[in-house]
CSV table of C-alpha atoms in Angstrom, one decimal:
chain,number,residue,atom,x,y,z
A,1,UNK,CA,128.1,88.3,98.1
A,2,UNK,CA,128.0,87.1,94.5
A,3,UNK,CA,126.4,89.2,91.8
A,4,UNK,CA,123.8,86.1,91.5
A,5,UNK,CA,123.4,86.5,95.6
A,6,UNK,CA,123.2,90.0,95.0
A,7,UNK,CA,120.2,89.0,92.1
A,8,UNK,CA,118.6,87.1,94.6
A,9,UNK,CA,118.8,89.5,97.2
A,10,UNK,CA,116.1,91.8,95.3
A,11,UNK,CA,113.9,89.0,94.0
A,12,UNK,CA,113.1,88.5,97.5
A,13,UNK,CA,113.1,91.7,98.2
A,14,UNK,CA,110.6,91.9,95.1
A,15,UNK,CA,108.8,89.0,96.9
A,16,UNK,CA,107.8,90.0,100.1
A,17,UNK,CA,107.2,93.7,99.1
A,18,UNK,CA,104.5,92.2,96.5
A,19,UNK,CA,103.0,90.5,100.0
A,20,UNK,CA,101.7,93.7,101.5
A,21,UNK,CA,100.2,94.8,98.1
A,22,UNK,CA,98.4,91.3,97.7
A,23,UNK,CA,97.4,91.8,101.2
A,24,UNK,CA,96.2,95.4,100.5
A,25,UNK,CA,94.5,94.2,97.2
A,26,UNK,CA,93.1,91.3,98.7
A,27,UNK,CA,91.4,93.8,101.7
A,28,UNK,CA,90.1,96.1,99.7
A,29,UNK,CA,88.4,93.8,97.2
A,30,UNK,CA,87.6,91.4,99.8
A,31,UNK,CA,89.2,88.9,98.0
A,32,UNK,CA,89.2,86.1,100.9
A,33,UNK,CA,91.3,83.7,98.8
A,34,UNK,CA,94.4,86.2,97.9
A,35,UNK,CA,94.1,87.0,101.5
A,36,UNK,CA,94.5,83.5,102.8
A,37,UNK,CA,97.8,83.7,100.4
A,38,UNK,CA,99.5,85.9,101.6
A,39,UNK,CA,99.9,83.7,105.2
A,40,UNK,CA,101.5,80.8,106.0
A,41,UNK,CA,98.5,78.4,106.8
A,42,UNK,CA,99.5,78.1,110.8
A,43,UNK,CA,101.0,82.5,110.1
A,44,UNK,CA,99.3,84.5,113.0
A,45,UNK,CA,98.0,88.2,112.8
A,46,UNK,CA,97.5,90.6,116.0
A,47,UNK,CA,96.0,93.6,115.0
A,48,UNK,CA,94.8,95.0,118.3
A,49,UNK,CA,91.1,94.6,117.9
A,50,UNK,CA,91.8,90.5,116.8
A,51,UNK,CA,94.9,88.2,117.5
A,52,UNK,CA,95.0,85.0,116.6
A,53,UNK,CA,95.5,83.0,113.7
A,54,UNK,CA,95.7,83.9,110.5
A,55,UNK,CA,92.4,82.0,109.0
A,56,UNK,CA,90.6,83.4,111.6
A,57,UNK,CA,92.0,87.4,110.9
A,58,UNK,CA,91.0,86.5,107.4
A,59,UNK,CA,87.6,85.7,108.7
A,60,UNK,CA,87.5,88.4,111.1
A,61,UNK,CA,88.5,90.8,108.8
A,62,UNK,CA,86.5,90.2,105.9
A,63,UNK,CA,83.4,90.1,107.8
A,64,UNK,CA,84.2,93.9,109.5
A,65,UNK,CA,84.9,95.2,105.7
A,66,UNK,CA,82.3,94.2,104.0
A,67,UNK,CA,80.1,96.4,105.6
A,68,UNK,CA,82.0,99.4,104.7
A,69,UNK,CA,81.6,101.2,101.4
A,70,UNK,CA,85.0,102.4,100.1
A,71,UNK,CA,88.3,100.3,102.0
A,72,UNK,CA,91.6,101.2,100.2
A,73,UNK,CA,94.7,100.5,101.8
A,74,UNK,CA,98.3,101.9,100.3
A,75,UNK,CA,102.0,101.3,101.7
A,76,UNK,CA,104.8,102.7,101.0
A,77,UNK,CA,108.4,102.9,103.1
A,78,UNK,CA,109.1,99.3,103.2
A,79,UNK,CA,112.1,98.1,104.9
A,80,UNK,CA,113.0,94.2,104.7
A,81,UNK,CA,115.8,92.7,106.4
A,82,UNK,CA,116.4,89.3,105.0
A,83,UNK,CA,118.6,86.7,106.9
A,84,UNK,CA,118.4,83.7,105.0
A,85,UNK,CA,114.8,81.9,105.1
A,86,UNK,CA,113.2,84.3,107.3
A,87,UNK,CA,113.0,88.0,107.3
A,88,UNK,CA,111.5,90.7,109.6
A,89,UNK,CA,109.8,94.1,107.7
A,90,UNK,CA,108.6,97.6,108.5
A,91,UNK,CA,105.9,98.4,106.2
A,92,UNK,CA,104.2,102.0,106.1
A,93,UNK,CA,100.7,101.7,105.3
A,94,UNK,CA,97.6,104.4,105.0
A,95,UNK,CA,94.0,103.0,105.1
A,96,UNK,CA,90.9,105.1,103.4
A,97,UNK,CA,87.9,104.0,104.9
A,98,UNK,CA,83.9,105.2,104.2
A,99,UNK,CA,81.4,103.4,106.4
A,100,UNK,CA,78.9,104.4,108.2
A,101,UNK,CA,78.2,105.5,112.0
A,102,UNK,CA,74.6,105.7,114.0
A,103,UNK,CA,72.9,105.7,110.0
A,104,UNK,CA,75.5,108.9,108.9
A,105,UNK,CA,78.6,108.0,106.4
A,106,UNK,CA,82.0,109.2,107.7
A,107,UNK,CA,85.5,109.1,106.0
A,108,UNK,CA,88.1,107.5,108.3
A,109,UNK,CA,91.8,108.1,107.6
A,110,UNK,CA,94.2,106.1,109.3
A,111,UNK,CA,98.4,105.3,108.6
A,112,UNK,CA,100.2,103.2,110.5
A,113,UNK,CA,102.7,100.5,110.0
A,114,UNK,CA,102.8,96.5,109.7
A,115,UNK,CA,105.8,94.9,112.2
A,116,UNK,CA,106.2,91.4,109.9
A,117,UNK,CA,108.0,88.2,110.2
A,118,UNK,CA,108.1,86.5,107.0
A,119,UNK,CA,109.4,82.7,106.3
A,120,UNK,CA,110.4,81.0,103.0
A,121,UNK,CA,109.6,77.5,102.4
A,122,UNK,CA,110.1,75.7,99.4
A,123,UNK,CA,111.3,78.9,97.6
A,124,UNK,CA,107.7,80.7,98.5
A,125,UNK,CA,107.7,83.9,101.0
A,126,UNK,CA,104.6,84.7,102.9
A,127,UNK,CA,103.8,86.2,105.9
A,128,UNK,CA,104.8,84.3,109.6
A,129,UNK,CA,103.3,87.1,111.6
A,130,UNK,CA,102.3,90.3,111.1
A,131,UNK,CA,101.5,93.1,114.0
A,132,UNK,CA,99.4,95.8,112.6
A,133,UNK,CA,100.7,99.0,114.5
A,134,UNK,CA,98.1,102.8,114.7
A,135,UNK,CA,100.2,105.9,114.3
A,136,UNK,CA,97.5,108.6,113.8
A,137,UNK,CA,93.4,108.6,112.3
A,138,UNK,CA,91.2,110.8,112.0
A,139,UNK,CA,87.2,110.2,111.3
A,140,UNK,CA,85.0,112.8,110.0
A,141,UNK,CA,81.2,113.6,108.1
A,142,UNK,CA,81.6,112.3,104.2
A,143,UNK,CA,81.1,114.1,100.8
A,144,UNK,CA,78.7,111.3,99.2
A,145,UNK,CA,80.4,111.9,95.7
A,146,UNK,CA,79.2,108.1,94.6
A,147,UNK,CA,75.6,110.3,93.7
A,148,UNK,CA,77.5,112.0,90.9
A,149,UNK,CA,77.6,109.8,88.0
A,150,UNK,CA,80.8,110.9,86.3
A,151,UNK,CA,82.4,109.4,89.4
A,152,UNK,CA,80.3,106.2,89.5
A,153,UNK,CA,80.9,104.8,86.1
A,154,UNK,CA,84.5,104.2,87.4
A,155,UNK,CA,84.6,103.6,90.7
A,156,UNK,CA,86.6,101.1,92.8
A,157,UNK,CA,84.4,97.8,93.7
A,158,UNK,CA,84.8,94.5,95.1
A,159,UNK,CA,85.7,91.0,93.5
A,160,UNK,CA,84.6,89.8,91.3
A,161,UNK,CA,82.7,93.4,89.6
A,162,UNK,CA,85.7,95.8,89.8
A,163,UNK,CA,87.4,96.6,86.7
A,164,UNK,CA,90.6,93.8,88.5
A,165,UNK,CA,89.3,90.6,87.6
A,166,UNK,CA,87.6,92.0,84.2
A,167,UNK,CA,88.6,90.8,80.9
A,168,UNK,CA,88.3,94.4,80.1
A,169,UNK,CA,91.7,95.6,81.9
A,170,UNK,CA,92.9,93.1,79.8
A,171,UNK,CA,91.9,94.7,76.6
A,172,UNK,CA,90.1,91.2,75.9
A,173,UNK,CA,86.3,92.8,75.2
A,174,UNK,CA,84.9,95.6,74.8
A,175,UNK,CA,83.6,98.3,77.2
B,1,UNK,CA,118.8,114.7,86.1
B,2,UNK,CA,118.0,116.7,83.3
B,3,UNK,CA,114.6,116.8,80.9
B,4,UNK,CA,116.7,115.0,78.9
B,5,UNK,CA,117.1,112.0,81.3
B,6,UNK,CA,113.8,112.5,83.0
B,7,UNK,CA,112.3,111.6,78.9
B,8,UNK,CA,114.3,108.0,78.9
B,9,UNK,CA,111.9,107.1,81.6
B,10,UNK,CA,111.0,103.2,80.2
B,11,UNK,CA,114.1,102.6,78.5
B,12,UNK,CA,115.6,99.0,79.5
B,13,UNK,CA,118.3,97.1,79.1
B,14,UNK,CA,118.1,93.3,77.3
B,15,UNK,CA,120.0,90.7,79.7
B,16,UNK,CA,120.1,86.6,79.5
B,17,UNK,CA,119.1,86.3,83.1
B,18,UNK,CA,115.2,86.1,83.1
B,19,UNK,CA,114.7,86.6,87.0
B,20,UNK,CA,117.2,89.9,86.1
B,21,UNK,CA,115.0,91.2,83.1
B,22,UNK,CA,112.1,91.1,85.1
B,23,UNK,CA,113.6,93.0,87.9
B,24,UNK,CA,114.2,95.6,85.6
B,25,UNK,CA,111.0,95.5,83.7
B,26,UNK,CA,109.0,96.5,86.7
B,27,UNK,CA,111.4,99.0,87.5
B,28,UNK,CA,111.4,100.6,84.3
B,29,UNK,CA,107.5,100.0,84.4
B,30,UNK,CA,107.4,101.3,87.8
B,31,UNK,CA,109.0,104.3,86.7
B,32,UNK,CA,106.9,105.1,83.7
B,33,UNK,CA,104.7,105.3,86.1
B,34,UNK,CA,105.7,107.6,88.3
B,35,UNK,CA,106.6,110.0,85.6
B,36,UNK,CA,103.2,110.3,84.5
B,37,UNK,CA,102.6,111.6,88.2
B,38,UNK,CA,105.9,114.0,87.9
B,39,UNK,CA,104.6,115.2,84.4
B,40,UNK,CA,101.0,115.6,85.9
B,41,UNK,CA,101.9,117.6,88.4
B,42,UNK,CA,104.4,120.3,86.7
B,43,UNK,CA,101.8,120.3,84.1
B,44,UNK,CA,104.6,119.6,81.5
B,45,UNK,CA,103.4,118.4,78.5
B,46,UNK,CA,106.4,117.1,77.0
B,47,UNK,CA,107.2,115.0,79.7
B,48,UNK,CA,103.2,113.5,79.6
B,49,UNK,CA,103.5,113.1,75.9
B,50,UNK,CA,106.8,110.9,76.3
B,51,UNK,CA,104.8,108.2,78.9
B,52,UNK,CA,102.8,106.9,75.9
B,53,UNK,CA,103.2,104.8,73.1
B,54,UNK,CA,101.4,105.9,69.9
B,55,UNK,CA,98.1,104.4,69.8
B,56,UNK,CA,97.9,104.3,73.3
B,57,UNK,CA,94.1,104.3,74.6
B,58,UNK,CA,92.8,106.5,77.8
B,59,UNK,CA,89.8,106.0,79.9
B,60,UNK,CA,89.9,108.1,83.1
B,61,UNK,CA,87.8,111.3,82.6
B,62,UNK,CA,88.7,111.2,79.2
B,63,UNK,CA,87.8,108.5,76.6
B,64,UNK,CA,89.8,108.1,73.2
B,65,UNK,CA,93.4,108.5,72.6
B,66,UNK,CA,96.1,109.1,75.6
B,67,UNK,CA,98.4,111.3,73.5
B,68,UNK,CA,97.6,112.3,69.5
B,69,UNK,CA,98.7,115.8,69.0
B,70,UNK,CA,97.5,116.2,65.4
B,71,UNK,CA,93.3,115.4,66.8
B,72,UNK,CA,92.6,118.8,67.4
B,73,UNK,CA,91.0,120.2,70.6
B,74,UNK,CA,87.7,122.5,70.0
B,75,UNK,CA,86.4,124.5,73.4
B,76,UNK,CA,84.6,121.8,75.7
B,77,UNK,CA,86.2,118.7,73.7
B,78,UNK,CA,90.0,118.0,73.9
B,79,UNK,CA,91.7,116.0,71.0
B,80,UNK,CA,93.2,114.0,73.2
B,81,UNK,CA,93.6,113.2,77.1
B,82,UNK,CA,96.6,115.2,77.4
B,83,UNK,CA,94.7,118.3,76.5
B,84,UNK,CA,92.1,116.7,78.6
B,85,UNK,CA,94.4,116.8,81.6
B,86,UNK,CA,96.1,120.4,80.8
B,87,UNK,CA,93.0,121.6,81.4
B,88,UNK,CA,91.8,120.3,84.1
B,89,UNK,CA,95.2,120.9,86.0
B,90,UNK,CA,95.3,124.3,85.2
B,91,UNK,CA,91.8,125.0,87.3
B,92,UNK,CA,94.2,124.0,90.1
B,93,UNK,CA,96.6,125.9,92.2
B,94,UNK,CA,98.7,122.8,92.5
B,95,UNK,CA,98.2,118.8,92.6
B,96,UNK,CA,100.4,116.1,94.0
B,97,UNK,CA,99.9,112.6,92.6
B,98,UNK,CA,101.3,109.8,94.5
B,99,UNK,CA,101.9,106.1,94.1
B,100,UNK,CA,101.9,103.2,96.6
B,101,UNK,CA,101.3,99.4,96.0
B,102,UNK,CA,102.7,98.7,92.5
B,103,UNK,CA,101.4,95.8,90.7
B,104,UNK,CA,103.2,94.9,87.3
B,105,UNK,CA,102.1,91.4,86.4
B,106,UNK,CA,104.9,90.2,83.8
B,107,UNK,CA,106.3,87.4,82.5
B,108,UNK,CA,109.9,86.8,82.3
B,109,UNK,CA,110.2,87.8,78.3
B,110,UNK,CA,107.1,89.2,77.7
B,111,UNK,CA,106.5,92.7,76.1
B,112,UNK,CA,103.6,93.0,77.6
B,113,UNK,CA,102.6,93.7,81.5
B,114,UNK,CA,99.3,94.2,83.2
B,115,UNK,CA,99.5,97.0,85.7
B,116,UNK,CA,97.6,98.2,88.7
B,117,UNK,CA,98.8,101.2,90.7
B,118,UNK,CA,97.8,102.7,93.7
B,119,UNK,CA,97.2,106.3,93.5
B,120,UNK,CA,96.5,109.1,96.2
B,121,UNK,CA,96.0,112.9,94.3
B,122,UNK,CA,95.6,116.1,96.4
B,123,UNK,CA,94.5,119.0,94.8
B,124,UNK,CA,94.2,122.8,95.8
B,125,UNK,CA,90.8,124.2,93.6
B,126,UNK,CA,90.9,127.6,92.3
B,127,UNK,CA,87.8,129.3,92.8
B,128,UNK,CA,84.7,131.1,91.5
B,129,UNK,CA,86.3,134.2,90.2
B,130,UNK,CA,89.6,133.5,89.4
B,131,UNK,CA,89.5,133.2,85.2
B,132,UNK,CA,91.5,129.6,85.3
B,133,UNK,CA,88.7,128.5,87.8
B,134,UNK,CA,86.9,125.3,86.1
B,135,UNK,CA,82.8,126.1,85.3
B,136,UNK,CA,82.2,123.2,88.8
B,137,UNK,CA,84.5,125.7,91.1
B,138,UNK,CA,83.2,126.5,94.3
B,139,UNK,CA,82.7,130.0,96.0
B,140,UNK,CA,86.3,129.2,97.7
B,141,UNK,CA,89.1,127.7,97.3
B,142,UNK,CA,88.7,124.0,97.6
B,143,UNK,CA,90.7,120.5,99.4
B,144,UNK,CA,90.6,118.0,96.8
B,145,UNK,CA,91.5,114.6,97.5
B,146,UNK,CA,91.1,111.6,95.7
B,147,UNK,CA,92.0,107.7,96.0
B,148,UNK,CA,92.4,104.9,93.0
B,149,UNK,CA,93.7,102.8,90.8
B,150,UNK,CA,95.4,103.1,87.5
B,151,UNK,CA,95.3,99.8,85.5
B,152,UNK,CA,97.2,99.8,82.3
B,153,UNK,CA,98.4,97.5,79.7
B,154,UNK,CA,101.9,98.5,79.0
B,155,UNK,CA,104.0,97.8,76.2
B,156,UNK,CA,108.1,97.1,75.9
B,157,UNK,CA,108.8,98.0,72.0
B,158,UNK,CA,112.5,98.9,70.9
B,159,UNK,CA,113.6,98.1,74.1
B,160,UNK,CA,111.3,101.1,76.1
B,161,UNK,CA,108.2,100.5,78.3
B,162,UNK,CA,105.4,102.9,77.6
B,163,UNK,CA,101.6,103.2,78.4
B,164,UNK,CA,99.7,101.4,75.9
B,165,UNK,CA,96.0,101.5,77.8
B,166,UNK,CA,95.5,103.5,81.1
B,167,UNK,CA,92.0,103.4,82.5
B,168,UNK,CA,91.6,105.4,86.1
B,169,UNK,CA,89.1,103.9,88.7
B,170,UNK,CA,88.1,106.0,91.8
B,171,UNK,CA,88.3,104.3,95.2
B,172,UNK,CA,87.5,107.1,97.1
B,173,UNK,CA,87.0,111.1,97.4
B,174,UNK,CA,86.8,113.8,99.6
B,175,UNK,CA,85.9,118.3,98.9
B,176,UNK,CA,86.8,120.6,102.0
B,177,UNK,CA,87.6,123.8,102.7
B,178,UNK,CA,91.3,124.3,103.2
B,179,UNK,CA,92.6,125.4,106.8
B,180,UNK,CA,93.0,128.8,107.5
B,181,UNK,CA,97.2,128.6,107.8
B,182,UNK,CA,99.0,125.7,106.3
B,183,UNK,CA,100.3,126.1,102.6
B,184,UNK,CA,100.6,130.0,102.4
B,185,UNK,CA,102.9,129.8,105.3
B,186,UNK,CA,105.5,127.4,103.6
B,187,UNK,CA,109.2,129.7,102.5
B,188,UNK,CA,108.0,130.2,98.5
B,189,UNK,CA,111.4,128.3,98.0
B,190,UNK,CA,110.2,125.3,99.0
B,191,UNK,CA,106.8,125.3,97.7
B,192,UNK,CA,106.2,123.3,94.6
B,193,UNK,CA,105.9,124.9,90.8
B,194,UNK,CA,102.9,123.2,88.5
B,195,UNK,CA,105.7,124.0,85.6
B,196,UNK,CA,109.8,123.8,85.3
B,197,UNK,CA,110.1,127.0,87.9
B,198,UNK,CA,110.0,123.9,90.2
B,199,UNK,CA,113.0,122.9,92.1
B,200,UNK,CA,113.2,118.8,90.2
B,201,UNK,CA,114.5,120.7,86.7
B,202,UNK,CA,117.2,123.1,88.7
B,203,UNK,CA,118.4,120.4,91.4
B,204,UNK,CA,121.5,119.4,88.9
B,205,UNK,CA,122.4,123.2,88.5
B,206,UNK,CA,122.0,124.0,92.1
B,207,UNK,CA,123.5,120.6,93.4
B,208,UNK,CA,126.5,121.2,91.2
């Protein structure tokens, strides 16, 4: 392999790791048009509860999150194995999830792992398939800490009022 | 890996292949990052200090200046957020700060990057009684977790990337009573250190 194969090699490595953090990002700020990114338009998702294709998970899965009041999804351990335009990965992922059950909010904590196929065309990587995999969750009673106010001035929201798509991260205006 | 190293964290090296410098800008961005979380958690303030540029502007708990050691701190009103963050560590038994999707949004010769990172903290509370405990401590000891996002603007100036703007946004939280077992049963050689007793600063000594 040539150093500028070598290069290469971790640019697209760079790539398709920055897919499950779009994917993340997109989820928790139910940000439908990132999500719809991420996936190739005829990609496919199985995720136990909905298979099919990938406009339809985005649909699915936007509609069962935004009834929920904190979503935040974080991965870590990502393996990629890269054969030429296509690449299969292992992705680690843990999901924090408040949301309500019979009128009472509970915290859900769930980890588990995304089985992907990913495709480059054109130069562009995005997601082929991607098999969403439980390992372990539990659910329990929630602490409803967004009733103290230190905590609410900067708390997490969704596109487009969290602090993301704010020309304040950007240091653009003023608080 | 030495304090020594562990204080480069940011410094990067200036090569003619763009797709190459950005590579390493994120990592060196990335593990800015991550040191703030290492210094965090050992509750070693030199390490904190060297994360920021001068200048550099905090809003997470603490609003005003990330790092000014001449703005002193007066009971009830730190000086800056790292005598914001000294004290509220030490009302803890231990923390561990952790990092998962990385964002680092920059352009292929830009000094500057917009960051968003993923962060998971766990924190054991000291309680009522016990004279670090914090004025909100609980009759117990006390789970702490918490989930969110650091978004910063970061700078690259002589060649090093450092914090220029940190603000902290909360995702998520959760208070409990710790289980009965668990931590206390862990060898003492293998628990962590919220200072440089911890096992990180001795691994070059001990690994030979």
């Amino acid at each position: 392999m040539s150093r500028d194969d070598q290069i290469q090699a971790l640019l697209d490595r760079q790539a398709i790791t920055e897919l499950s953090y779009r994917y993340s990002r997109a989820a928790d700020r139910l940000d439908r048009e990132l999500l719809t990114s991420v996936y190739w338009p005829d990609g496919t998702d199985d995720h136990g509860a909905f298979a099919g294709s990938a406009p339809d998970y985005v649909d699915w899965v936007i509609n069962l999150l935004s009834s929920w009041i904190a979503v935040h999804h974080d991965n870590t351990n990502i393996l990629i194995d890269i054969d030429g335009d296509t690449a299969t990965g292992e992705v680690h992922w843990t999901g924090y999830y408040t949301y309500e059950i019979n009128g009472q909010v509970h915290d859900h904590l769930a980890v588990g792992r995304y089985i992907d196929r990913y495709e480059r065309r054109a130069g562009e990587w995005r997601i082929k398939h991607r098999t969403c995999l439980s390992d372990w969750s539990r659910i329990e009673p929630s602490v409803d800490w967004r009733t103290d106010p230190a905590r609410r001035r900067l708390a997490g929201k969704r596109k487009p009022d969290d602090l993301l798509y704010s020309a304040r991260r950007l240091g653009i205006a003023a608080e | 890996m030495t304090i020594e190293h562990m204080l480069q964290a940011g410094r990067v090296a200036s090569v003619s292949d763009p797709h190459l410098q950005m590579l390493l800008d994120k990592q060196a961005c990335a593990e800015v990052m991550m040191t703030y979380c290492r210094a965090i958690d050992h509750r070693d303030e030199e390490l904190l200090r060297s994360v920021f540029h001068p200048g550099s502007q905090h809003r997470h708990g603490f609003i005003g200046p990330s790092s000014d050691p001449s703005r002193p701190s007066k009971p009830g009103e730190p000086g800056d957020f790292v005598a914001y963050a000294l004290g509220v560590l030490a009302t803890h038994f231990r923390t561990h700060h952790q990092l998962g999707n990385i964002f680092i949004d920059v352009e292929p010769g830009a000094v500057v990057a917009y960051t968003e990172a993923y962060f998971t903290a766990y924190h054991r509370m000291r309680p009522k009684g016990d004279p670090q405990a914090s004025a909100a401590a609980y009759d117990t000891e006390m789970d702490y977790w918490v989930g969110g996002r650091y978004m910063d603007r970061m700078e690259k100036r002589d060649n090093v990337w450092k914090i220029a703007h940190r603000t902290g946004i909360t995702d998520w939280q959760r208070i409990e009573s710790p289980s009965s077992s668990g931590y206390n049963a862990i060898p003492p050689e293998t628990r962590m250190q919220q200072n440089r007793d911890d096992f990180l600063y001795h691994r070059r000594a001990f690994y030979g």
